[in-house]
PDB file of C-alpha atoms in Angstrom:
ATOM      1  CA  MET A 300     -55.859  -6.514  -4.076  1.00 50.00           C
ATOM      2  CA  GLY A 301     -57.195  -6.198  -7.612  1.00 67.00           C
ATOM      3  CA  ARG A 302     -57.871  -9.006 -10.051  1.00 85.00           C
ATOM      4  CA  LEU A 303     -54.812 -10.713 -11.507  1.00 90.00           C
ATOM      5  CA  SER A 304     -54.653 -10.704 -15.309  1.00 92.00           C
ATOM      6  CA  GLY A 305     -55.539 -14.124 -16.683  1.00 92.00           C
ATOM      7  CA  TYR A 306     -57.958 -14.884 -13.859  1.00 93.00           C
ATOM      8  CA  VAL A 307     -61.625 -14.123 -13.300  1.00 92.00           C
ATOM      9  CA  ARG A 308     -61.048 -14.675  -9.593  1.00 89.00           C
ATOM     10  CA  THR A 309     -58.662 -16.643  -7.406  1.00 87.00           C
ATOM     11  CA  GLY A 310     -57.980 -20.009  -8.993  1.00 89.00           C
ATOM     12  CA  VAL A 311     -60.385 -19.533 -11.909  1.00 92.00           C
ATOM     13  CA  THR A 312     -58.819 -18.626 -15.265  1.00 93.00           C
ATOM     14  CA  HIS A 313     -60.240 -16.012 -17.601  1.00 93.00           C
ATOM     15  CA  PRO A 314     -61.482 -17.741 -20.783  1.00 93.00           C
ATOM     16  CA  GLU A 315     -60.113 -15.009 -23.069  1.00 94.00           C
ATOM     17  CA  GLU A 316     -57.072 -13.623 -21.231  1.00 94.00           C
ATOM     18  CA  ALA A 317     -55.442 -16.897 -20.139  1.00 94.00           C
ATOM     19  CA  PRO A 318     -54.962 -18.283 -23.703  1.00 95.00           C
ATOM     20  CA  LEU A 319     -53.512 -14.951 -24.845  1.00 95.00           C
ATOM     21  CA  LEU A 320     -50.991 -14.903 -21.986  1.00 95.00           C
ATOM     22  CA  ARG A 321     -49.995 -18.509 -22.754  1.00 95.00           C
ATOM     23  CA  GLU A 322     -49.410 -17.561 -26.381  1.00 95.00           C
ATOM     24  CA  ALA A 323     -47.356 -14.527 -25.293  1.00 94.00           C
ATOM     25  CA  VAL A 324     -45.157 -16.856 -23.216  1.00 95.00           C
ATOM     26  CA  THR A 325     -44.761 -19.142 -26.247  1.00 95.00           C
ATOM     27  CA  LEU A 326     -43.554 -16.134 -28.236  1.00 94.00           C
ATOM     28  CA  LEU A 327     -40.898 -15.470 -25.579  1.00 94.00           C
ATOM     29  CA  PHE A 328     -39.728 -19.080 -25.708  1.00 94.00           C
ATOM     30  CA  ASP A 329     -39.522 -18.714 -29.491  1.00 93.00           C
ATOM     31  CA  GLY A 330     -37.041 -15.847 -29.111  1.00 90.00           C
ATOM     32  CA  LYS A 331     -39.342 -12.835 -29.205  1.00 90.00           C
ATOM     33  CA  THR A 332     -38.606  -9.941 -26.857  1.00 89.00           C
ATOM     34  CA  GLU A 333     -40.930  -8.800 -24.082  1.00 89.00           C
ATOM     35  CA  ALA A 334     -41.631  -5.656 -26.105  1.00 87.00           C
ATOM     36  CA  GLU A 335     -42.700  -7.787 -29.061  1.00 91.00           C
ATOM     37  CA  ALA A 336     -44.902  -9.960 -26.850  1.00 93.00           C
ATOM     38  CA  THR A 337     -46.449  -6.799 -25.392  1.00 92.00           C
ATOM     39  CA  ARG A 338     -47.230  -5.442 -28.841  1.00 92.00           C
ATOM     40  CA  TRP A 339     -48.744  -8.801 -29.803  1.00 94.00           C
ATOM     41  CA  LEU A 340     -51.088  -8.645 -26.789  1.00 93.00           C
ATOM     42  CA  ALA A 341     -52.047  -5.098 -27.723  1.00 90.00           C
ATOM     43  CA  SER A 342     -52.823  -6.224 -31.273  1.00 92.00           C
ATOM     44  CA  ARG A 343     -55.224  -8.782 -29.796  1.00 91.00           C
ATOM     45  CA  GLY A 344     -56.943  -6.063 -27.771  1.00 91.00           C
ATOM     46  CA  MET A 345     -55.920  -7.358 -24.350  1.00 92.00           C
ATOM     47  CA  LEU A 346     -55.975  -4.778 -21.524  1.00 90.00           C
ATOM     48  CA  THR A 347     -54.900  -4.847 -17.889  1.00 88.00           C
ATOM     49  CA  PRO A 348     -57.612  -5.287 -15.220  1.00 87.00           C
ATOM     50  CA  ARG A 349     -57.536  -1.485 -14.847  1.00 83.00           C
ATOM     51  CA  GLY A 350     -58.385  -1.098 -18.516  1.00 85.00           C
ATOM     52  CA  ASN A 351     -54.934   0.105 -19.608  1.00 84.00           C
ATOM     53  CA  THR A 352     -52.848  -1.106 -22.523  1.00 85.00           C
ATOM     54  CA  PHE A 353     -50.077  -3.462 -21.460  1.00 86.00           C
ATOM     55  CA  ARG A 354     -46.564  -2.022 -21.179  1.00 87.00           C
ATOM     56  CA  ARG A 355     -43.444  -4.168 -21.247  1.00 86.00           C
ATOM     57  CA  GLU A 356     -42.723  -3.587 -17.554  1.00 86.00           C
ATOM     58  CA  VAL A 357     -46.289  -4.460 -16.578  1.00 87.00           C
ATOM     59  CA  LEU A 358     -46.190  -7.676 -18.599  1.00 91.00           C
ATOM     60  CA  HIS A 359     -42.838  -8.631 -17.077  1.00 91.00           C
ATOM     61  CA  ARG A 360     -44.138  -8.149 -13.521  1.00 89.00           C
ATOM     62  CA  LEU A 361     -47.207 -10.225 -14.348  1.00 92.00           C
ATOM     63  CA  LEU A 362     -45.209 -13.083 -15.867  1.00 94.00           C
ATOM     64  CA  ALA A 363     -42.844 -13.053 -12.869  1.00 91.00           C
ATOM     65  CA  ASN A 364     -45.766 -13.399 -10.430  1.00 91.00           C
ATOM     66  CA  PRO A 365     -45.857 -16.993  -9.078  1.00 92.00           C
ATOM     67  CA  ARG A 366     -49.637 -16.755  -8.642  1.00 91.00           C
ATOM     68  CA  LEU A 367     -49.865 -16.975 -12.427  1.00 93.00           C
ATOM     69  CA  ALA A 368     -48.929 -20.635 -11.885  1.00 92.00           C
ATOM     70  CA  GLY A 369     -50.951 -21.053  -8.686  1.00 92.00           C
ATOM     71  CA  LEU A 370     -47.827 -20.833  -6.497  1.00 92.00           C
ATOM     72  CA  ASP A 371     -47.102 -18.804  -3.378  1.00 87.00           C
ATOM     73  CA  GLU A 372     -43.964 -16.678  -2.862  1.00 84.00           C
ATOM     74  CA  SER A 373     -42.012 -19.724  -1.683  1.00 84.00           C
ATOM     75  CA  GLY A 374     -42.944 -21.669  -4.834  1.00 86.00           C
ATOM     76  CA  LYS A 375     -45.430 -24.019  -3.168  1.00 90.00           C
ATOM     77  CA  PRO A 376     -48.882 -24.731  -4.684  1.00 91.00           C
ATOM     78  CA  ILE A 377     -51.640 -22.578  -3.194  1.00 90.00           C
ATOM     79  CA  GLU A 378     -54.418 -24.630  -1.645  1.00 89.00           C
ATOM     80  CA  GLY A 379     -57.709 -24.343  -3.536  1.00 86.00           C
ATOM     81  CA  TRP A 380     -56.120 -22.884  -6.680  1.00 88.00           C
ATOM     82  CA  ASP A 381     -57.949 -25.111  -9.157  1.00 88.00           C
ATOM     83  CA  GLU A 382     -56.951 -23.567 -12.513  1.00 93.00           C
ATOM     84  CA  ARG A 383     -53.675 -22.017 -13.660  1.00 93.00           C
ATOM     85  CA  VAL A 384     -52.700 -19.706 -16.496  1.00 94.00           C
ATOM     86  CA  LEU A 385     -49.275 -21.372 -16.599  1.00 94.00           C
ATOM     87  CA  GLU A 386     -48.225 -24.776 -15.364  1.00 93.00           C
ATOM     88  CA  PRO A 387     -45.482 -24.606 -12.686  1.00 93.00           C
ATOM     89  CA  ASP A 388     -42.838 -26.155 -14.943  1.00 93.00           C
ATOM     90  CA  VAL A 389     -43.575 -23.591 -17.666  1.00 94.00           C
ATOM     91  CA  PHE A 390     -43.432 -20.768 -15.099  1.00 94.00           C
ATOM     92  CA  HIS A 391     -40.028 -21.926 -13.827  1.00 94.00           C
ATOM     93  CA  ARG A 392     -38.676 -22.198 -17.389  1.00 93.00           C
ATOM     94  CA  LEU A 393     -39.867 -18.650 -18.003  1.00 94.00           C
ATOM     95  CA  GLN A 394     -38.117 -17.293 -14.896  1.00 93.00           C
ATOM     96  CA  LYS A 395     -34.896 -18.969 -16.013  1.00 92.00           C
ATOM     97  CA  LEU A 396     -35.285 -17.300 -19.412  1.00 91.00           C
ATOM     98  CA  PHE A 397     -35.757 -13.919 -17.709  1.00 89.00           C
ATOM     99  CA  GLU A 398     -32.592 -14.479 -15.644  1.00 88.00           C
ATOM    100  CA  GLU A 399     -30.549 -15.378 -18.723  1.00 85.00           C
ATOM    101  CA  ARG A 400     -31.753 -12.326 -20.621  1.00 82.00           C
ATOM    102  CA  SER A 401     -31.158 -10.085 -17.611  1.00 77.00           C
ATOM    103  CA  GLU A 402     -27.546 -11.266 -17.336  1.00 72.00           C
ATOM    104  CA  LYS A 403     -26.963 -10.436 -20.978  1.00 68.00           C
ATOM    105  CA  ARG A 404     -28.481  -6.963 -20.610  1.00 62.00           C
ATOM    106  CA  GLY A 405     -26.531  -6.315 -17.416  1.00 55.00           C
ATOM    107  CA  LYS A 406     -23.213  -6.602 -19.243  1.00 51.00           C
ATOM    108  CA  SER A 407     -24.011  -3.518 -21.330  1.00 48.00           C
ATOM    109  CA  ARG A 408     -24.789  -1.115 -18.494  1.00 54.00           C
ATOM    110  CA  ASP A 409     -23.058   0.218 -15.403  1.00 59.00           C
ATOM    111  CA  ALA A 410     -24.837  -0.140 -12.081  1.00 71.00           C
ATOM    112  CA  HIS A 411     -26.401   2.972 -10.576  1.00 82.00           C
ATOM    113  CA  HIS A 412     -27.160   3.230  -6.865  1.00 87.00           C
ATOM    114  CA  TYR A 413     -30.450   5.095  -6.686  1.00 91.00           C
ATOM    115  CA  LEU A 414     -30.829   7.571  -3.850  1.00 91.00           C
ATOM    116  CA  VAL A 415     -34.598   8.129  -3.430  1.00 90.00           C
ATOM    117  CA  THR A 416     -36.214   4.806  -4.357  1.00 88.00           C
ATOM    118  CA  GLY A 417     -38.142   2.617  -1.901  1.00 82.00           C
ATOM    119  CA  GLY A 418     -41.225   4.829  -1.719  1.00 85.00           C
ATOM    120  CA  CYS A 419     -39.432   8.165  -1.255  1.00 90.00           C
ATOM    121  CA  ALA A 420     -39.834   9.439  -4.838  1.00 93.00           C
ATOM    122  CA  LEU A 421     -43.488   9.624  -5.902  1.00 94.00           C
ATOM    123  CA  CYS A 422     -45.186  10.366  -9.202  1.00 94.00           C
ATOM    124  CA  ASP A 423     -47.181  13.580  -8.787  1.00 92.00           C
ATOM    125  CA  GLU A 424     -49.507  12.361 -11.552  1.00 89.00           C
ATOM    126  CA  CYS A 425     -50.862   9.259  -9.768  1.00 91.00           C
ATOM    127  CA  ALA A 426     -49.084   9.300  -6.332  1.00 91.00           C
ATOM    128  CA  HIS A 427     -47.402   5.909  -6.900  1.00 92.00           C
ATOM    129  CA  SER A 428     -43.747   5.146  -6.192  1.00 91.00           C
ATOM    130  CA  MET A 429     -41.064   5.826  -8.758  1.00 93.00           C
ATOM    131  CA  VAL A 430     -38.433   3.185  -9.457  1.00 91.00           C
ATOM    132  CA  GLY A 431     -34.986   3.149 -10.982  1.00 90.00           C
ATOM    133  CA  SER A 432     -35.120   2.421 -14.694  1.00 86.00           C
ATOM    134  CA  ARG A 433     -33.478   2.936 -18.066  1.00 83.00           C
ATOM    135  CA  ALA A 434     -35.310   3.621 -21.308  1.00 75.00           C
ATOM    136  CA  HIS A 435     -33.005   1.089 -23.001  1.00 71.00           C
ATOM    137  CA  ALA A 436     -29.757  -0.750 -22.284  1.00 65.00           C
ATOM    138  CA  GLU A 437     -27.498   2.157 -23.231  1.00 68.00           C
ATOM    139  CA  ALA A 438     -29.654   4.933 -21.730  1.00 78.00           C
ATOM    140  CA  PRO A 439     -28.594   6.845 -18.595  1.00 85.00           C
ATOM    141  CA  PRO A 440     -30.253   5.837 -15.307  1.00 90.00           C
ATOM    142  CA  SER A 441     -33.568   7.495 -14.604  1.00 92.00           C
ATOM    143  CA  TYR A 442     -36.604   7.331 -12.361  1.00 94.00           C
ATOM    144  CA  LYS A 443     -40.031   6.465 -13.719  1.00 92.00           C
ATOM    145  CA  CYS A 444     -43.475   5.908 -12.220  1.00 92.00           C
ATOM    146  CA  ASP A 445     -44.029   2.237 -11.439  1.00 89.00           C
ATOM    147  CA  ASP A 446     -47.763   2.543 -12.112  1.00 88.00           C
ATOM    148  CA  CYS A 447     -48.850   4.992 -14.815  1.00 87.00           C
ATOM    149  CA  GLY A 448     -45.412   5.071 -16.469  1.00 85.00           C
ATOM    150  CA  LYS A 449     -46.033   8.632 -17.645  1.00 86.00           C
ATOM    151  CA  THR A 450     -43.537  10.379 -15.368  1.00 92.00           C
ATOM    152  CA  ARG A 451     -39.805   9.949 -15.923  1.00 92.00           C
ATOM    153  CA  ILE A 452     -36.784  12.026 -14.909  1.00 93.00           C
ATOM    154  CA  ASN A 453     -33.013  11.659 -15.305  1.00 92.00           C
ATOM    155  CA  ALA A 454     -31.566  10.181 -12.088  1.00 93.00           C
ATOM    156  CA  ASP A 455     -28.579  12.512 -11.847  1.00 92.00           C
ATOM    157  CA  ARG A 456     -30.766  15.566 -12.425  1.00 93.00           C
ATOM    158  CA  LEU A 457     -33.249  14.547  -9.710  1.00 94.00           C
ATOM    159  CA  GLU A 458     -30.665  13.385  -7.187  1.00 94.00           C
ATOM    160  CA  ASP A 459     -28.436  16.450  -7.561  1.00 93.00           C
ATOM    161  CA  PHE A 460     -31.500  18.634  -6.954  1.00 94.00           C
ATOM    162  CA  VAL A 461     -32.502  16.691  -3.833  1.00 94.00           C
ATOM    163  CA  VAL A 462     -28.967  16.618  -2.404  1.00 92.00           C
ATOM    164  CA  GLU A 463     -28.515  20.358  -2.966  1.00 92.00           C
ATOM    165  CA  HIS A 464     -31.699  21.113  -1.025  1.00 93.00           C
ATOM    166  CA  VAL A 465     -30.965  18.603   1.742  1.00 89.00           C
ATOM    167  CA  LEU A 466     -27.540  20.097   2.380  1.00 87.00           C
ATOM    168  CA  ALA A 467     -29.055  23.578   2.321  1.00 88.00           C
ATOM    169  CA  GLU A 468     -31.536  22.498   5.000  1.00 85.00           C
ATOM    170  CA  LEU A 469     -28.686  21.174   7.135  1.00 81.00           C
ATOM    171  CA  LEU A 470     -27.059  24.607   7.174  1.00 79.00           C
ATOM    172  CA  LYS A 471     -30.143  26.298   8.636  1.00 82.00           C
ATOM    173  CA  PRO A 472     -30.243  27.253  12.336  1.00 83.00           C
ATOM    174  CA  GLY A 473     -31.604  24.461  14.522  1.00 80.00           C
ATOM    175  CA  ALA A 474     -30.952  21.753  11.927  1.00 74.00           C
ATOM    176  CA  ARG A 475     -28.951  19.570  14.315  1.00 73.00           C
ATOM    177  CA  GLN A 476     -31.669  19.622  16.969  1.00 79.00           C
ATOM    178  CA  ARG A 477     -34.339  18.788  14.393  1.00 80.00           C
ATOM    179  CA  LEU A 478     -32.306  15.848  13.051  1.00 76.00           C
ATOM    180  CA  GLU A 479     -31.846  14.504  16.567  1.00 79.00           C
ATOM    181  CA  LYS A 480     -35.616  14.620  17.137  1.00 85.00           C
ATOM    182  CA  LEU A 481     -36.218  12.906  13.811  1.00 83.00           C
ATOM    183  CA  GLU A 482     -33.792  10.145  14.764  1.00 80.00           C
ATOM    184  CA  CYS A 483     -35.650   9.648  18.046  1.00 85.00           C
ATOM    185  CA  ASP A 484     -38.929   9.330  16.126  1.00 85.00           C
ATOM    186  CA  ILE A 485     -37.392   6.797  13.751  1.00 83.00           C
ATOM    187  CA  GLU A 486     -35.864   4.753  16.575  1.00 85.00           C
ATOM    188  CA  ALA A 487     -39.254   4.615  18.324  1.00 88.00           C
ATOM    189  CA  GLU A 488     -40.949   3.408  15.151  1.00 86.00           C
ATOM    190  CA  VAL A 489     -38.194   0.818  14.591  1.00 87.00           C
ATOM    191  CA  ALA A 490     -38.827  -0.557  18.081  1.00 91.00           C
ATOM    192  CA  ARG A 491     -42.593  -0.725  17.465  1.00 91.00           C
ATOM    193  CA  LEU A 492     -42.123  -2.489  14.127  1.00 90.00           C
ATOM    194  CA  LYS A 493     -39.721  -5.058  15.576  1.00 92.00           C
ATOM    195  CA  GLU A 494     -42.208  -5.851  18.323  1.00 93.00           C
ATOM    196  CA  HIS A 495     -45.013  -6.099  15.760  1.00 93.00           C
ATOM    197  CA  ILE A 496     -43.004  -8.465  13.528  1.00 93.00           C
ATOM    198  CA  GLU A 497     -41.958 -10.629  16.466  1.00 93.00           C
ATOM    199  CA  GLY A 498     -45.635 -10.984  17.458  1.00 93.00           C
ATOM    200  CA  ALA A 499     -46.616 -12.381  14.052  1.00 92.00           C
ATOM    201  CA  ALA A 500     -46.188 -16.021  15.105  1.00 92.00           C
ATOM    202  CA  GLU A 501     -48.437 -15.527  18.127  1.00 93.00           C
ATOM    203  CA  ARG A 502     -51.089 -13.800  16.002  1.00 92.00           C
ATOM    204  CA  ASP A 503     -50.951 -16.591  13.413  1.00 92.00           C
ATOM    205  CA  ALA A 504     -51.291 -19.175  16.185  1.00 93.00           C
ATOM    206  CA  SER A 505     -54.400 -17.398  17.460  1.00 92.00           C
ATOM    207  CA  ILE A 506     -55.924 -17.467  13.980  1.00 91.00           C
ATOM    208  CA  GLY A 507     -55.141 -21.188  13.712  1.00 91.00           C
ATOM    209  CA  ASP A 508     -56.688 -21.808  17.117  1.00 92.00           C
ATOM    210  CA  LEU A 509     -59.926 -20.090  16.094  1.00 91.00           C
ATOM    211  CA  TYR A 510     -60.066 -22.208  12.940  1.00 90.00           C
ATOM    212  CA  GLY A 511     -59.257 -25.400  14.837  1.00 92.00           C
ATOM    213  CA  ARG A 512     -62.112 -24.727  17.250  1.00 91.00           C
ATOM    214  CA  GLY A 513     -64.497 -24.178  14.368  1.00 91.00           C
ATOM    215  CA  LEU A 514     -65.069 -20.499  15.222  1.00 91.00           C
ATOM    216  CA  ILE A 515     -64.149 -19.279  11.731  1.00 90.00           C
ATOM    217  CA  VAL A 516     -64.696 -20.881   8.331  1.00 92.00           C
ATOM    218  CA  LYS A 517     -61.837 -22.020   6.122  1.00 91.00           C
ATOM    219  CA  ALA A 518     -62.181 -19.105   3.705  1.00 92.00           C
ATOM    220  CA  ALA A 519     -61.873 -16.612   6.578  1.00 91.00           C
ATOM    221  CA  PHE A 520     -58.896 -18.542   7.985  1.00 91.00           C
ATOM    222  CA  LEU A 521     -57.035 -18.478   4.642  1.00 92.00           C
ATOM    223  CA  ALA A 522     -57.844 -14.793   4.142  1.00 92.00           C
ATOM    224  CA  ALA A 523     -56.550 -13.970   7.630  1.00 91.00           C
ATOM    225  CA  GLN A 524     -53.360 -15.950   7.000  1.00 91.00           C
ATOM    226  CA  LYS A 525     -52.793 -14.124   3.729  1.00 92.00           C
ATOM    227  CA  ALA A 526     -53.405 -10.715   5.320  1.00 92.00           C
ATOM    228  CA  SER A 527     -51.004 -11.532   8.165  1.00 91.00           C
ATOM    229  CA  LYS A 528     -48.275 -12.606   5.733  1.00 91.00           C
ATOM    230  CA  GLU A 529     -48.674  -9.418   3.694  1.00 91.00           C
ATOM    231  CA  ASP A 530     -48.633  -7.300   6.864  1.00 91.00           C
ATOM    232  CA  VAL A 531     -45.333  -8.856   7.949  1.00 91.00           C
ATOM    233  CA  ARG A 532     -43.845  -8.388   4.480  1.00 89.00           C
ATOM    234  CA  VAL A 533     -44.753  -4.678   4.414  1.00 84.00           C
ATOM    235  CA  SER A 534     -43.546  -4.213   7.993  1.00 88.00           C
ATOM    236  CA  LYS A 535     -40.164  -5.778   7.195  1.00 88.00           C
ATOM    237  CA  LEU A 536     -39.731  -3.532   4.147  1.00 81.00           C
ATOM    238  CA  ARG A 537     -40.585  -0.487   6.254  1.00 80.00           C
ATOM    239  CA  LEU A 538     -38.179  -1.626   8.980  1.00 83.00           C
ATOM    240  CA  LYS A 539     -35.366  -2.057   6.460  1.00 81.00           C
ATOM    241  CA  GLN A 540     -35.940   1.461   5.177  1.00 75.00           C
ATOM    242  CA  LEU A 541     -36.076   2.980   8.658  1.00 78.00           C
ATOM    243  CA  GLU A 542     -32.917   1.230   9.815  1.00 78.00           C
ATOM    244  CA  GLN A 543     -31.027   3.082   7.087  1.00 70.00           C
ATOM    245  CA  MET A 544     -31.890   6.338   8.858  1.00 69.00           C
ATOM    246  CA  THR A 545     -30.476   5.486  12.291  1.00 65.00           C
ATOM    247  CA  ASP A 546     -26.954   5.785  13.694  1.00 59.00           C
ATOM    248  CA  LEU A 547     -25.993   8.604  11.346  1.00 61.00           C
ATOM    249  CA  PRO A 548     -22.922  10.714  12.292  1.00 56.00           C
ATOM    250  CA  ILE A 549     -24.798  13.963  12.808  1.00 53.00           C
ATOM    251  CA  GLY A 550     -22.259  15.708  15.031  1.00 54.00           C
ATOM    252  CA  ASP A 551     -21.865  19.379  14.211  1.00 52.00           C
ATOM    253  CA  VAL A 552     -24.265  20.070  11.363  1.00 44.00           C
ATOM    254  CA  HIS A 553     -21.699  22.268   9.618  1.00 54.00           C
ATOM    255  CA  ASP A 554     -19.419  19.261   9.183  1.00 63.00           C
ATOM    256  CA  LEU A 555     -22.042  17.303   7.262  1.00 67.00           C
ATOM    257  CA  VAL A 556     -21.286  19.000   3.939  1.00 69.00           C
ATOM    258  CA  ALA A 557     -17.673  17.828   4.125  1.00 74.00           C
ATOM    259  CA  TRP A 558     -18.829  14.448   5.449  1.00 74.00           C
ATOM    260  CA  TRP A 559     -21.116  14.055   2.430  1.00 79.00           C
ATOM    261  CA  ARG A 560     -18.199  14.139  -0.016  1.00 78.00           C
ATOM    262  CA  THR A 561     -16.656  10.974   1.438  1.00 78.00           C
ATOM    263  CA  ALA A 562     -19.704   9.183   2.908  1.00 77.00           C
ATOM    264  CA  SER A 563     -20.863   5.807   1.623  1.00 78.00           C
ATOM    265  CA  HIS A 564     -23.943   5.575  -0.560  1.00 82.00           C
ATOM    266  CA  ALA A 565     -25.856   3.852   2.259  1.00 78.00           C
ATOM    267  CA  ALA A 566     -25.041   6.683   4.671  1.00 77.00           C
ATOM    268  CA  LYS A 567     -26.013   9.350   2.129  1.00 84.00           C
ATOM    269  CA  LYS A 568     -29.294   7.597   1.424  1.00 85.00           C
ATOM    270  CA  GLY A 569     -29.956   7.281   5.153  1.00 82.00           C
ATOM    271  CA  LEU A 570     -29.488  11.008   5.678  1.00 83.00           C
ATOM    272  CA  VAL A 571     -31.706  11.913   2.709  1.00 87.00           C
ATOM    273  CA  LEU A 572     -34.467   9.569   3.917  1.00 85.00           C
ATOM    274  CA  LEU A 573     -34.204  11.022   7.406  1.00 83.00           C
ATOM    275  CA  GLU A 574     -34.659  14.558   6.104  1.00 87.00           C
ATOM    276  CA  VAL A 575     -37.135  13.897   3.307  1.00 91.00           C
ATOM    277  CA  GLU A 576     -40.592  12.328   3.609  1.00 90.00           C
ATOM    278  CA  HIS A 577     -41.320  12.338  -0.123  1.00 93.00           C
ATOM    279  CA  VAL A 578     -39.945  13.746  -3.358  1.00 95.00           C
ATOM    280  CA  ARG A 579     -42.884  14.412  -5.677  1.00 95.00           C
ATOM    281  CA  VAL A 580     -42.034  14.502  -9.382  1.00 95.00           C
ATOM    282  CA  GLY A 581     -44.340  16.052 -11.983  1.00 93.00           C
ATOM    283  CA  ARG A 582     -44.449  15.256 -15.697  1.00 89.00           C
ATOM    284  CA  ALA A 583     -41.984  17.073 -17.918  1.00 84.00           C
ATOM    285  CA  GLN A 584     -44.551  19.039 -20.000  1.00 78.00           C
ATOM    286  CA  GLY A 585     -41.780  20.630 -22.053  1.00 77.00           C
ATOM    287  CA  SER A 586     -39.409  21.367 -19.153  1.00 75.00           C
ATOM    288  CA  GLN A 587     -36.714  19.145 -17.647  1.00 79.00           C
ATOM    289  CA  ASP A 588     -35.861  21.701 -14.958  1.00 87.00           C
ATOM    290  CA  PRO A 589     -36.278  20.034 -11.511  1.00 90.00           C
ATOM    291  CA  GLU A 590     -37.167  23.429 -10.020  1.00 91.00           C
ATOM    292  CA  LYS A 591     -40.355  23.314 -12.095  1.00 90.00           C
ATOM    293  CA  ARG A 592     -41.044  19.600 -11.703  1.00 94.00           C
ATOM    294  CA  VAL A 593     -39.948  18.524  -8.217  1.00 94.00           C
ATOM    295  CA  LEU A 594     -41.447  19.279  -4.800  1.00 95.00           C
ATOM    296  CA  ILE A 595     -39.831  18.046  -1.581  1.00 95.00           C
ATOM    297  CA  ASP A 596     -41.962  17.156   1.454  1.00 94.00           C
ATOM    298  CA  TRP A 597     -39.706  17.523   4.483  1.00 92.00           C
ATOM    299  CA  ARG A 598     -40.048  15.095   7.382  1.00 87.00           C
ATOM    300  CA  GLN A 599     -41.253  16.814  10.549  1.00 85.00           C
ATOM    301  CA  PRO A 600     -40.506  15.697  14.145  1.00 85.00           C
ATOM    302  CA  THR A 601     -43.529  14.508  16.117  1.00 79.00           C
ATOM    303  CA  SER A 602     -42.439  16.307  19.226  1.00 65.00           C
TER     304      SER A 602
END
């Protein structure tokens, strides 16, 4: 994991970045928007650890990270975290402010259920996931790269393109047999992940035993605990995604087009994720045509 803005290393604040972030938070408490706070940081020459100029979304994710206040995901103080960019009470006040502003923004937009989020849609520029987003409160839903931010595409345009090609694939000879094999692959991976997640407690106990017997130092013990927690988190996210792809009403593949018209969003998303490994989206470069910007990687059975 890379360095967190505001810190030189874990628990040690950056002498230049930390004061700037505290001042940016003060601006938010004084009624400034996140965009204004972002521009203020840029005017002070502050960059991300990767050397990029801060964007509003990047600043928001940073300020919503509990580690900025030396807290873990459950809100408890992290052992050995000696210095903090924000004090816990300030961090909690900030999260409440974010919630209040989010509620106000939410009233001006209709919800959109994105079809290829969760790691399916990728930016072809930097290979990172694309997320659901809107350019502003009144803008139509779109997808944008969650890392470089350079790639964006209208959600309806992308999803209509993907659905059209998925349904076309389902009409090809042998589609039903291929889907059944894919479901078997997914079910096998679901079983492996469940077993892996269930074994986390035993693995953590083994790590604790090694530390208790003095066979590993404290730093190694804490690092192993952290790695185990992250592994379980990623495994649970993957499991949740895979479980959307099982128990689909495949039946006669020719009926799926009619089924699609009345299926729930969850079922549609499950079928798309079963068929599609990734949807790679290129930058517009003067054309909004998905045929010129989008490439679908189809999921292939392992046997």
